[in-house]
CSV table of C-alpha atoms in Angstrom, one decimal:
chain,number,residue,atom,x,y,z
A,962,UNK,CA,-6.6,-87.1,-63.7
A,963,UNK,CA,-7.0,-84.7,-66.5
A,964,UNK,CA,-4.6,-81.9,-67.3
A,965,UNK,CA,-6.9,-79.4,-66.7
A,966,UNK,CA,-7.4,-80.8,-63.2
A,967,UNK,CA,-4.0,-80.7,-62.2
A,968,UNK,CA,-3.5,-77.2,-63.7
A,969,UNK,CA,-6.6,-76.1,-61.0
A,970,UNK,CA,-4.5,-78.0,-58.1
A,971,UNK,CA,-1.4,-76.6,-58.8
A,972,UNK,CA,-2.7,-72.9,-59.4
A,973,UNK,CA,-4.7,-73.6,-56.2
A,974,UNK,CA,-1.7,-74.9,-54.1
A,975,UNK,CA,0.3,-72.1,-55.4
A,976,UNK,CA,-2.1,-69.7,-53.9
A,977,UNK,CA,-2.3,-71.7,-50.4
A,978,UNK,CA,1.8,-70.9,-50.5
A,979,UNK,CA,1.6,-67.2,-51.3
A,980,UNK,CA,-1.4,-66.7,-48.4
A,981,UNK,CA,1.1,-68.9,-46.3
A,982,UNK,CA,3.6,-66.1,-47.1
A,983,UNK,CA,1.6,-63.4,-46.7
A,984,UNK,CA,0.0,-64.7,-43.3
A,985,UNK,CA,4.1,-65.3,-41.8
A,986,UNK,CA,5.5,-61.6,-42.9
A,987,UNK,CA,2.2,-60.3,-41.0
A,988,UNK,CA,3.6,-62.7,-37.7
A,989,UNK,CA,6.6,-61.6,-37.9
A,990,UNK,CA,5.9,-58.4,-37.9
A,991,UNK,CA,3.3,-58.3,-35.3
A,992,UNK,CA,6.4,-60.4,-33.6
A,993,UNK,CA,8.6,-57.4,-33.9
A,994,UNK,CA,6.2,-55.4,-32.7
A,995,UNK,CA,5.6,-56.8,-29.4
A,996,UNK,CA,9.5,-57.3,-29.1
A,997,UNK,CA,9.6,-53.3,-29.4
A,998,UNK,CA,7.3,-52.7,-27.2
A,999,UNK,CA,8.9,-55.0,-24.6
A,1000,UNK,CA,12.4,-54.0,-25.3
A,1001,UNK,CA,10.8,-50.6,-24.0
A,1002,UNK,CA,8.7,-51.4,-21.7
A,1003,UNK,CA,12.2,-53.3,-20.1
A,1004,UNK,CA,14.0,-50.0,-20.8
A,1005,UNK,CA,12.4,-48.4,-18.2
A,1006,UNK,CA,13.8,-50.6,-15.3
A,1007,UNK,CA,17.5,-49.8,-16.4
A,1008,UNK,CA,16.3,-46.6,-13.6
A,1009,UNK,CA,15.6,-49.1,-11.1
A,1010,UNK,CA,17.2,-48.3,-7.2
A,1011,UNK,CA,16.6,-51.3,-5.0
A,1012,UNK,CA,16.7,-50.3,-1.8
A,1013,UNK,CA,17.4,-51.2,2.4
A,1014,UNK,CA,13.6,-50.6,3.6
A,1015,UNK,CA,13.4,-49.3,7.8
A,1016,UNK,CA,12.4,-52.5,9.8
A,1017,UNK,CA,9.1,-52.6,11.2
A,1018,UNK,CA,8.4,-51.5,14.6
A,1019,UNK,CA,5.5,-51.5,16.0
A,1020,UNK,CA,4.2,-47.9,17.5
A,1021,UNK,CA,5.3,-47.3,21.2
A,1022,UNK,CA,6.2,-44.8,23.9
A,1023,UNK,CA,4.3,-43.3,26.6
A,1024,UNK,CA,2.2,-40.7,24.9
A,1025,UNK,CA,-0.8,-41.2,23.4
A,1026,UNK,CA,-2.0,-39.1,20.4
A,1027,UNK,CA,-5.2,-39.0,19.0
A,1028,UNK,CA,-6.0,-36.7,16.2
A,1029,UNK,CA,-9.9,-35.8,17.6
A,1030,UNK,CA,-8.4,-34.6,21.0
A,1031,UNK,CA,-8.7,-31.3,19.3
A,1032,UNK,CA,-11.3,-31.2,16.2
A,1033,UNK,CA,-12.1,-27.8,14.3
A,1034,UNK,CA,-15.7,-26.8,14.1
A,1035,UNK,CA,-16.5,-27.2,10.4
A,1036,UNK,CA,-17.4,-30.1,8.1
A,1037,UNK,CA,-16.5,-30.6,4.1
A,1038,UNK,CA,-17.6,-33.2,2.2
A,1039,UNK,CA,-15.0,-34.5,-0.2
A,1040,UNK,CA,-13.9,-37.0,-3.3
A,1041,UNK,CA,-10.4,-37.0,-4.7
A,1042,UNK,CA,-10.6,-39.4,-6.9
A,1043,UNK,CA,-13.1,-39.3,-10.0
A,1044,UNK,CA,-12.4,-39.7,-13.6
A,1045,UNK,CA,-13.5,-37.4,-16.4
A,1046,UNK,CA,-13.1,-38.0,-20.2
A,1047,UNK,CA,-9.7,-37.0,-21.0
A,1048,UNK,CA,-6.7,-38.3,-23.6
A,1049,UNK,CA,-9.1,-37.9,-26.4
A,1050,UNK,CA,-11.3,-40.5,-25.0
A,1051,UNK,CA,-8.1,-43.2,-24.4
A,1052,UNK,CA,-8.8,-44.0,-20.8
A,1053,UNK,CA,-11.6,-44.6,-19.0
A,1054,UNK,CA,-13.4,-41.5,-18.4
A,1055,UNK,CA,-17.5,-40.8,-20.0
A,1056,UNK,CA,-18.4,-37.3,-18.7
A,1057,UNK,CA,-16.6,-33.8,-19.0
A,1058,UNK,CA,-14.6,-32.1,-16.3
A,1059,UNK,CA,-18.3,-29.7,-15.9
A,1060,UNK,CA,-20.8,-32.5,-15.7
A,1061,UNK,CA,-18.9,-34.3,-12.9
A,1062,UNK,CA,-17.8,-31.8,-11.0
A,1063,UNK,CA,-20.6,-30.0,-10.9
A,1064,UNK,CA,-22.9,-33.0,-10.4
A,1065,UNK,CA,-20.7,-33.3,-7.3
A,1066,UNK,CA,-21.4,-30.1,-6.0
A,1067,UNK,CA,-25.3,-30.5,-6.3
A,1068,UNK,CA,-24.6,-33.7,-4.4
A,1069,UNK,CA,-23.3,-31.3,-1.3
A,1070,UNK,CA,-19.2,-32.2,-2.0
A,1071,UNK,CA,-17.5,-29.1,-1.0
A,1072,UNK,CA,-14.2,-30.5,-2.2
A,1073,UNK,CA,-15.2,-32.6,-5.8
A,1074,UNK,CA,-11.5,-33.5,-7.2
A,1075,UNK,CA,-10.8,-34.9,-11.1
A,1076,UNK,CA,-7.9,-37.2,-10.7
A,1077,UNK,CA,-7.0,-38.5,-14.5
A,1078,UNK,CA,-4.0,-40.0,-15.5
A,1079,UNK,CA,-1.4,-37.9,-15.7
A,1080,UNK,CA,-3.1,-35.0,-16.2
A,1081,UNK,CA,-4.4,-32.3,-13.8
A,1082,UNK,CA,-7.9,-30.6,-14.4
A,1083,UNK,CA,-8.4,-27.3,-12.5
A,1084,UNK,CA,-12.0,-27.0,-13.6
A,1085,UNK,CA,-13.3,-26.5,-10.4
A,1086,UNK,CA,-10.9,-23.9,-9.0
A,1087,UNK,CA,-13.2,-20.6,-8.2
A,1088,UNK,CA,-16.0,-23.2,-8.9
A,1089,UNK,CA,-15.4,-25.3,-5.5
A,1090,UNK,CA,-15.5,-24.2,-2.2
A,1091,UNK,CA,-12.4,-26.1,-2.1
A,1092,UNK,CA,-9.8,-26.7,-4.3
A,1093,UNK,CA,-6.9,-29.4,-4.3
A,1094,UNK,CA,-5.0,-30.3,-7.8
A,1095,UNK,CA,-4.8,-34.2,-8.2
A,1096,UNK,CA,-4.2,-36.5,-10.7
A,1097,UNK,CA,-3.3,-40.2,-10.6
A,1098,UNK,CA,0.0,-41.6,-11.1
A,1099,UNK,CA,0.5,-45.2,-13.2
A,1100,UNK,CA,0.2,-47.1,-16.1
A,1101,UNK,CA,1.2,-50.5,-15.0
A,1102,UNK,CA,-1.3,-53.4,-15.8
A,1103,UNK,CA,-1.7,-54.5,-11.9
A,1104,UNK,CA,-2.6,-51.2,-10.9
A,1105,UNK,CA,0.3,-50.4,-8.4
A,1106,UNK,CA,-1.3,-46.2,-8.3
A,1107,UNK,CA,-0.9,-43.6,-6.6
A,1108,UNK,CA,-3.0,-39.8,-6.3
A,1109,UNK,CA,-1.0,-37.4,-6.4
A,1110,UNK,CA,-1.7,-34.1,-4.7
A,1111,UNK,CA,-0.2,-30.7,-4.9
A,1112,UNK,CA,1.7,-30.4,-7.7
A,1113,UNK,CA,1.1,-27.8,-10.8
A,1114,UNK,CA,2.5,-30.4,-13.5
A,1115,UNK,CA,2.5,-34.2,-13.3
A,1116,UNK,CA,4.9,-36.8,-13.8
A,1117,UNK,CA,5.0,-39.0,-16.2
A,1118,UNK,CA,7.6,-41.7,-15.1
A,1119,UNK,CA,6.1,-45.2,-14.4
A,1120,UNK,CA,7.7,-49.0,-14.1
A,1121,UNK,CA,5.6,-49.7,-16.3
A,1122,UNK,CA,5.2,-54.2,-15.8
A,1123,UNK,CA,5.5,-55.7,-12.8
A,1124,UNK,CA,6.8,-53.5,-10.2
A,1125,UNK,CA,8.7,-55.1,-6.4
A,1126,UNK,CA,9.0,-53.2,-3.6
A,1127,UNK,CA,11.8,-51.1,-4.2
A,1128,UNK,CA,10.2,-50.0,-7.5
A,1129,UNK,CA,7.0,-49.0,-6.0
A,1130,UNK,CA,9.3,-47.3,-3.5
A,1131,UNK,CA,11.3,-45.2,-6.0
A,1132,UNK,CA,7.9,-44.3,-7.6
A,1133,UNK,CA,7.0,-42.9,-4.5
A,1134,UNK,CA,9.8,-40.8,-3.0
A,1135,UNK,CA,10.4,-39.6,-6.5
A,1136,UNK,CA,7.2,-37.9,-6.3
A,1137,UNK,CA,8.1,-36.8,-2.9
A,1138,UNK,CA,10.9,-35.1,-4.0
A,1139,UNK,CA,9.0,-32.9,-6.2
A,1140,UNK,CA,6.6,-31.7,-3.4
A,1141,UNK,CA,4.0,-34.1,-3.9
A,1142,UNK,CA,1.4,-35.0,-1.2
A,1143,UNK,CA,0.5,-38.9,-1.9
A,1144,UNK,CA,-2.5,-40.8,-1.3
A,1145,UNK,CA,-1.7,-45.1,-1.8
A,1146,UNK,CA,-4.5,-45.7,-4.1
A,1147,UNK,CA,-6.7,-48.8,-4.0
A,1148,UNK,CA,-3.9,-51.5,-2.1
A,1149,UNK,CA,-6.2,-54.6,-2.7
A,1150,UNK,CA,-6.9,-53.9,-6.4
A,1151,UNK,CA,-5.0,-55.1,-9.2
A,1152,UNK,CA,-2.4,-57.2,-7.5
A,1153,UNK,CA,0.3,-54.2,-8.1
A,1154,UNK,CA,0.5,-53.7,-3.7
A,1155,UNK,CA,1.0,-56.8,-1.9
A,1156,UNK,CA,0.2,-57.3,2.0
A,1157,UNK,CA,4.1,-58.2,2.2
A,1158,UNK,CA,4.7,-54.6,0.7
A,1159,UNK,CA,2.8,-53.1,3.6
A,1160,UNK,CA,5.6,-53.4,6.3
A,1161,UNK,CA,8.3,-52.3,4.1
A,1162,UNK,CA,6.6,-49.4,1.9
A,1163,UNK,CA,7.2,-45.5,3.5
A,1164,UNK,CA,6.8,-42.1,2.1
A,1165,UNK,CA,3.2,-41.7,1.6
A,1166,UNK,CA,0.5,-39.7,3.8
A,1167,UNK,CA,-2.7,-41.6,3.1
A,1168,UNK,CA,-4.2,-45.1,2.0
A,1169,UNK,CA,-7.6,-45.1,0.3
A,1170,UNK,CA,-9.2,-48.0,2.2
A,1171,UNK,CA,-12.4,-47.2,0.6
A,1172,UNK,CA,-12.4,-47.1,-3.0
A,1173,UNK,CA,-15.8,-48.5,-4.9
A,1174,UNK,CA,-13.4,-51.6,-6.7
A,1175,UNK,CA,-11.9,-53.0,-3.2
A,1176,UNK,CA,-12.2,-51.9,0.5
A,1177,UNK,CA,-8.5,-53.0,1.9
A,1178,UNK,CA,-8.8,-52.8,5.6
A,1179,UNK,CA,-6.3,-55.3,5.9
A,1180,UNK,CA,-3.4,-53.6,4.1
A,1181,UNK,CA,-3.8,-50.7,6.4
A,1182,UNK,CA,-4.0,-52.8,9.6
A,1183,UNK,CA,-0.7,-54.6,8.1
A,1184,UNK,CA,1.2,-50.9,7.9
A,1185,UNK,CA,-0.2,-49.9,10.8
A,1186,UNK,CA,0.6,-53.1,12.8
A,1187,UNK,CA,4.8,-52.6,11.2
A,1188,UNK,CA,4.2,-49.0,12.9
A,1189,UNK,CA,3.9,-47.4,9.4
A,1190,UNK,CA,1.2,-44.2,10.0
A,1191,UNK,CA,-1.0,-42.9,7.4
A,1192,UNK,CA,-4.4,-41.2,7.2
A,1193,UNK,CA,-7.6,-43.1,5.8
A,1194,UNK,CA,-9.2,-42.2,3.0
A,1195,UNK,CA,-12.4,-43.0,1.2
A,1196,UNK,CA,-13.0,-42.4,-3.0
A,1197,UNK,CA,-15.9,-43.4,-5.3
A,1198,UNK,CA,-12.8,-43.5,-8.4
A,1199,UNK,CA,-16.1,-43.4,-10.2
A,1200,UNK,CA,-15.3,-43.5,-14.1
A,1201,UNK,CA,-18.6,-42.8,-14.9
A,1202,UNK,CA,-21.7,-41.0,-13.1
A,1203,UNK,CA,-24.4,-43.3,-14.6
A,1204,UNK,CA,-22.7,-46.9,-14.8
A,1205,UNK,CA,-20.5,-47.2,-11.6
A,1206,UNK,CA,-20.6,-46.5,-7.7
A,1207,UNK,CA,-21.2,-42.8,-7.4
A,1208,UNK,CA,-21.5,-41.2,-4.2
A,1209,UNK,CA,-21.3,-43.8,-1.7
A,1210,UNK,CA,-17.7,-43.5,-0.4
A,1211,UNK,CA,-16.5,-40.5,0.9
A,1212,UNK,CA,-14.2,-37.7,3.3
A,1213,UNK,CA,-15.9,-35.7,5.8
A,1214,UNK,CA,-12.7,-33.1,6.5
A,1215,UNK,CA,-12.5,-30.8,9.1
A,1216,UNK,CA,-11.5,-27.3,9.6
A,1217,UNK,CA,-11.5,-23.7,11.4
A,1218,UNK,CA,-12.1,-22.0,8.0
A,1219,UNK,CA,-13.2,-22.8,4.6
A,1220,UNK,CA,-10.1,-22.7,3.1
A,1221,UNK,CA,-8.0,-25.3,1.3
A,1222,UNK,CA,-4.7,-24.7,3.3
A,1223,UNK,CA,-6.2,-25.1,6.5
A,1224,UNK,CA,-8.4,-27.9,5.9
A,1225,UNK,CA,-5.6,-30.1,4.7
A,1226,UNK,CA,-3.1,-29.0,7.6
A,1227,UNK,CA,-6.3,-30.9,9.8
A,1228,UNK,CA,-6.2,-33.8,7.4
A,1229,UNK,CA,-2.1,-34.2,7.8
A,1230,UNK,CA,-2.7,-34.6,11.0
A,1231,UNK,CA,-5.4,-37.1,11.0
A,1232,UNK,CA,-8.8,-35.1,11.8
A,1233,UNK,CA,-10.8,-36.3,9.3
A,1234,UNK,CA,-12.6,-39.6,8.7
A,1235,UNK,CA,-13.9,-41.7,5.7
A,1236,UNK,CA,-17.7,-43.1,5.4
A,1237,UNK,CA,-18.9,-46.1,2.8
A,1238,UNK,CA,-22.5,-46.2,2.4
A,1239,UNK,CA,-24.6,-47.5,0.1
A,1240,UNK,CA,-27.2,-45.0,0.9
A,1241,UNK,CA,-25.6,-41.3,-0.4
A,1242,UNK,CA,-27.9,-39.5,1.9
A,1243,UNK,CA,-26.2,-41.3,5.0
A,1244,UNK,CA,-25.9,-38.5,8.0
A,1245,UNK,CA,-24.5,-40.5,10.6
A,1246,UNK,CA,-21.0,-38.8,12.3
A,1247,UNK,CA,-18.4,-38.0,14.7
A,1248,UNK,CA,-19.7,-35.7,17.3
A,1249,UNK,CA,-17.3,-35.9,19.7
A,1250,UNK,CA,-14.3,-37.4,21.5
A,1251,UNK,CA,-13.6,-37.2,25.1
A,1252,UNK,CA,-11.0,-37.7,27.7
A,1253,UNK,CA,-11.8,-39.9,30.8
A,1254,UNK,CA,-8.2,-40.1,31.9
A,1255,UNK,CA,-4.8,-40.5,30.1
A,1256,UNK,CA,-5.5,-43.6,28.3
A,1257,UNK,CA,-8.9,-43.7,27.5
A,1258,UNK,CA,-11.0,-41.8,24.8
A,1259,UNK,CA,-14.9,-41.7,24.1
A,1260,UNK,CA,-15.8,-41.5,21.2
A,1261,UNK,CA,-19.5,-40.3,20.5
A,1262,UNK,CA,-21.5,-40.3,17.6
A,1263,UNK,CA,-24.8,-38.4,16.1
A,1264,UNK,CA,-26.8,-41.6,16.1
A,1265,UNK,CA,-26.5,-45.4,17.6
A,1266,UNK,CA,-24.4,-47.3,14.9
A,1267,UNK,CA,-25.2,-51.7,15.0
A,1268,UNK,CA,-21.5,-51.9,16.5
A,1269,UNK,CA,-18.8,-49.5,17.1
A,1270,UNK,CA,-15.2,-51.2,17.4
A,1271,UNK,CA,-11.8,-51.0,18.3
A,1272,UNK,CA,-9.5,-52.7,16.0
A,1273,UNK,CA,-5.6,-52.7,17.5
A,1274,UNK,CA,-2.3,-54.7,16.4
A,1275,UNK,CA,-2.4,-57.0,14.0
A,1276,UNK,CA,-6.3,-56.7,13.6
A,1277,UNK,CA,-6.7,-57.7,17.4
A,1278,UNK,CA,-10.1,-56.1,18.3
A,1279,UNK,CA,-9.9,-54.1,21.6
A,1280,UNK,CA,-13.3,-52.8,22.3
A,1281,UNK,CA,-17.0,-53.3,21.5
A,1282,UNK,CA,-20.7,-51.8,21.7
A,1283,UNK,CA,-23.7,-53.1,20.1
A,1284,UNK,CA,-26.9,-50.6,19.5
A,1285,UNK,CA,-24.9,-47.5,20.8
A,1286,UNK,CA,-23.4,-44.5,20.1
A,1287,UNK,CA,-20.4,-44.4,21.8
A,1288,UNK,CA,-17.4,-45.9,22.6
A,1289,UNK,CA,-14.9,-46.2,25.2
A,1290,UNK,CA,-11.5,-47.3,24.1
A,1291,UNK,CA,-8.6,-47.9,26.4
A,1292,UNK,CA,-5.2,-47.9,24.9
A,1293,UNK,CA,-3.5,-49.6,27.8
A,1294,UNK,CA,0.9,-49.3,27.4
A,1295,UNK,CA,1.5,-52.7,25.9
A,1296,UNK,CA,-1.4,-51.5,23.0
A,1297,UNK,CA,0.3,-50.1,19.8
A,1298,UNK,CA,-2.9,-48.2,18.6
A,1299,UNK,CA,-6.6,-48.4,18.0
A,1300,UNK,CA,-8.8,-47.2,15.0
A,1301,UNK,CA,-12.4,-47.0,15.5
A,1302,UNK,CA,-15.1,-48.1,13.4
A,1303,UNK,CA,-18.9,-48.1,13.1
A,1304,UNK,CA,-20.6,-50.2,11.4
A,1305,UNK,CA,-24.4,-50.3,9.8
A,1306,UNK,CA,-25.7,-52.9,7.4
A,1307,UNK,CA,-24.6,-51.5,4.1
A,1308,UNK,CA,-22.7,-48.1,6.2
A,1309,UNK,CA,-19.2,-47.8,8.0
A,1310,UNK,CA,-17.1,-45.2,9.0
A,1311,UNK,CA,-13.4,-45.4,9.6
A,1312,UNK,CA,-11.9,-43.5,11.8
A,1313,UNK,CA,-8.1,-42.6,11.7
A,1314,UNK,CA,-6.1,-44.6,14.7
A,1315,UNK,CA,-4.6,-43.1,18.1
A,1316,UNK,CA,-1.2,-44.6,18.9
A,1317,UNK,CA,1.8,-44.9,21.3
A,1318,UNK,CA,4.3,-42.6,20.7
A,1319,UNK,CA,7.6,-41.0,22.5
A,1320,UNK,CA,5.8,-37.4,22.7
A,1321,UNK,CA,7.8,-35.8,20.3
A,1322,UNK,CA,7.6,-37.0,16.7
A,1323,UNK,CA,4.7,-38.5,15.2
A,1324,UNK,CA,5.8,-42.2,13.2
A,1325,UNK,CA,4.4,-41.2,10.0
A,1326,UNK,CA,4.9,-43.1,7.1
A,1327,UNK,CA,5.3,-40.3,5.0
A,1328,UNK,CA,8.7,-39.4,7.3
A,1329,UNK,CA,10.1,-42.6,6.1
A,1330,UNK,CA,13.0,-43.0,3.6
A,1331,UNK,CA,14.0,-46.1,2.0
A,1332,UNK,CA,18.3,-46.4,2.2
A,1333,UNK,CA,19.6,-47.4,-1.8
A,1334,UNK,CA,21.6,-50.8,-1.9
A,1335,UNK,CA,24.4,-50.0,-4.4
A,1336,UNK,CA,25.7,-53.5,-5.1
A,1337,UNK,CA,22.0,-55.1,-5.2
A,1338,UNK,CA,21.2,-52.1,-7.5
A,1339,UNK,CA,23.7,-52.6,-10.3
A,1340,UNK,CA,23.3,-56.1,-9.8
A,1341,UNK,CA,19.8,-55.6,-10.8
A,1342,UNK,CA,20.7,-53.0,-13.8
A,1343,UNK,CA,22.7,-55.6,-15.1
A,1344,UNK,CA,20.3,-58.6,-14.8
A,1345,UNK,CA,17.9,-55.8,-16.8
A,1346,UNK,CA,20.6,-54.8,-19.3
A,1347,UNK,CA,21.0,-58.4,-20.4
A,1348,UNK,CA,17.2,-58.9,-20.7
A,1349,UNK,CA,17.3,-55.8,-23.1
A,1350,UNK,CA,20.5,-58.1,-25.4
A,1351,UNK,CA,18.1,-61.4,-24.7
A,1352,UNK,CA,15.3,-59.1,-26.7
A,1353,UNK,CA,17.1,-57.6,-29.6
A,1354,UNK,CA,19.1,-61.2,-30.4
A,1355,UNK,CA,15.5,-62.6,-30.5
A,1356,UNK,CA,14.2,-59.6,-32.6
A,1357,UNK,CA,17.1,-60.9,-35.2
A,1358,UNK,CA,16.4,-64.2,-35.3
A,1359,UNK,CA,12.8,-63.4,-36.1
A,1360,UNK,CA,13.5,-60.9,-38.7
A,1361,UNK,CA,16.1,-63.4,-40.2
A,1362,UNK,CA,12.9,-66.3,-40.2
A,1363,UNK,CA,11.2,-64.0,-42.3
């Protein structure tokens, strides 16, 4: 081989090192990176409480409450959960705080909330016939959210990987603490709520069962059934007006006025129900509920549904009609409780549950505490805390492979 031709190998070869080098400082920094990020991310759960959770206990006593024994005259047509662009176009969000809400209020919402991430929008105050400030809470991966209501400035504190009960606890009744009226968003999305959560979890007021990503029946039947009580609720969590599910899931809240305060007093007490339906101009409702003695209810509705049903403990169903539009459901004393709902092809609506009680105090979920563990907390911060060391010694050995 001539010299000229070796010259060209070795120059070549020489090059093939240097891009070698090159490509392995721009690994090990992108190595670095992610080991910052994660030593972080990890950070965050040095805060972690793990706590003793109330057992579950099914609903009994021997009263009987059902929120439509008494319903207020008026109707309001409401979202609470609607994305608009906001973080400079970060997260997910395609039309202004204007364009939605006020395509919402041609649409007949009287109550069109934004709920962004972290961040409140009060665009439709004096703009809305009513007017609640919202905005949702979480930036984990597997979606473990919540809405917040009520309060003038978010939080901004999040677990922000994986998060186990006790963490999506703490979440919770730190957000409590501050005022905060909480709505468990979307349960069977993400993988962030479990059904084995649904027992054990407390502190919140509502569950969106409806939400245009997952309908999650089940996890409500599962807190209902450990004798947590929450309200239903039913959100497009539309991220954009043109591409997504607009308009087809919703809250039809009640009231003796039009105004905000009173309207949600009703809905912390249950009257109020949600409606899915594929068809936006859906007019089917609640008319009425009636009392034929102690036990049993009727419920009536504007027009014959394909079936009305009762679904009790454990998803047990209790009562049935076909082509009808009414009801009659019998909560007999060994009955926990009974939601109705009516179904069309493409249409339900959910209505909140009655339920056995003592008479006195409701068994809300949003009355529950969870009790902190001390030793299985520090036990925890310490298994976190030598995570944290395991990160930085493997941040120096990359840095020293460099």
């Amino acid at each position: 081989m001539g010299t000229s031709n070796q010259g060209w190998i070795r120059g070549f070869g020489n090059l093939i090192l240097r891009l070698m080098k090159v490509l392995l400082r721009g690994v090990q920094g992108f190595a670095l990176f992610v080991l910052l990020v994660l030593f972080v991310a990890v950070g965050f759960y040095l805060r972690s409480e793990i706590y003793q959770f109330a057992p579950a206990q099914p609903f009994s006593g021997s009263s009987l409450y059902n929120p439509y024994d008494s319903m207020p005259p008026l109707r309001f047509k409401a979202n609470f959960h609607a994305h608009s662009r906001s973080w400079g176009g970060w997260t997910n969000g395609h039309q202004s705080d204007s364009v939605l809400v006020t395509t919402y209020l041609l649409r007949g919402y009287h109550l069109p909330s934004l709920s962004n991430y972290h961040q409140i929008s009060d665009w439709s105050l004096n703009k809305a016939p009513l007017y609640v400030p919202v905005y949702e809470s979480g930036y984990n991966p597997l979606k473990s959210h919540l809405l917040v209501m009520g309060l003038d400035r978010p939080s901004y504190f999040d677990f922000p990987l994986y998060q186990n009960t006790s963490q999506q606890q703490q979440i919770i009744q730190g957000l409590r603490d501050r005022g905060a009226v909480l709505v468990m968003a979307h349960p069977d999305f993400g993988g962030g709520r479990r059904l084995e959560d649904m027992p054990r979890l407390g502190g919140y007021h509502f569950m969106e069962v409806f939400n245009h990503y997952r309908h999650s029946e089940k996890y409500y039947d599962a807190a209902l059934s450990a004798g947590r009580l929450s309200w239903v609720m039913a959100n497009d969590d539309t991220h954009d007006l043109h591409r997504e599910a607009t308009f087809k899931r919703w809250n039809v809240l009640m009231g003796a006025q039009a105004e905000t305060r009173n309207v949600m007093q009703q809905a912390l007490m249950g009257r109020h129900y949600a409606v899915y339906a594929e068809d936006s101009n859906f007019d089917k409702a609640l008319v009425s509920c009636t009392t034929p003695s102690v036990d049993q209810r009727v419920f009536r509705f504007s027009h014959p549904f394909e079936r009305i049903q009762a679904i009790g403990q454990n998803g047990k169903v209790l009562a049935s009609s076909q082509n009808t539009d009414t009801l009659l459901v019998e909560l007999g004393a060994q009955e926990s409780y009974a939601r109705v709902e009516a179904l069309d092809k493409g249409a339900k609506l959910l209505l909140n549950p009655m339920m056995r009680y003592d008479g006195r105090t409701l068994p809300l979920a949003a009355s529950l505490r969870a009790t902190p563990d001390p030793i299985r907390t520090w036990s925890f911060r310490l298994l976190v805390l030598g995570s944290l060391v395991g990160i930085l010694w493997m941040a120096r050995w990359v840095r020293t492979r460099g």
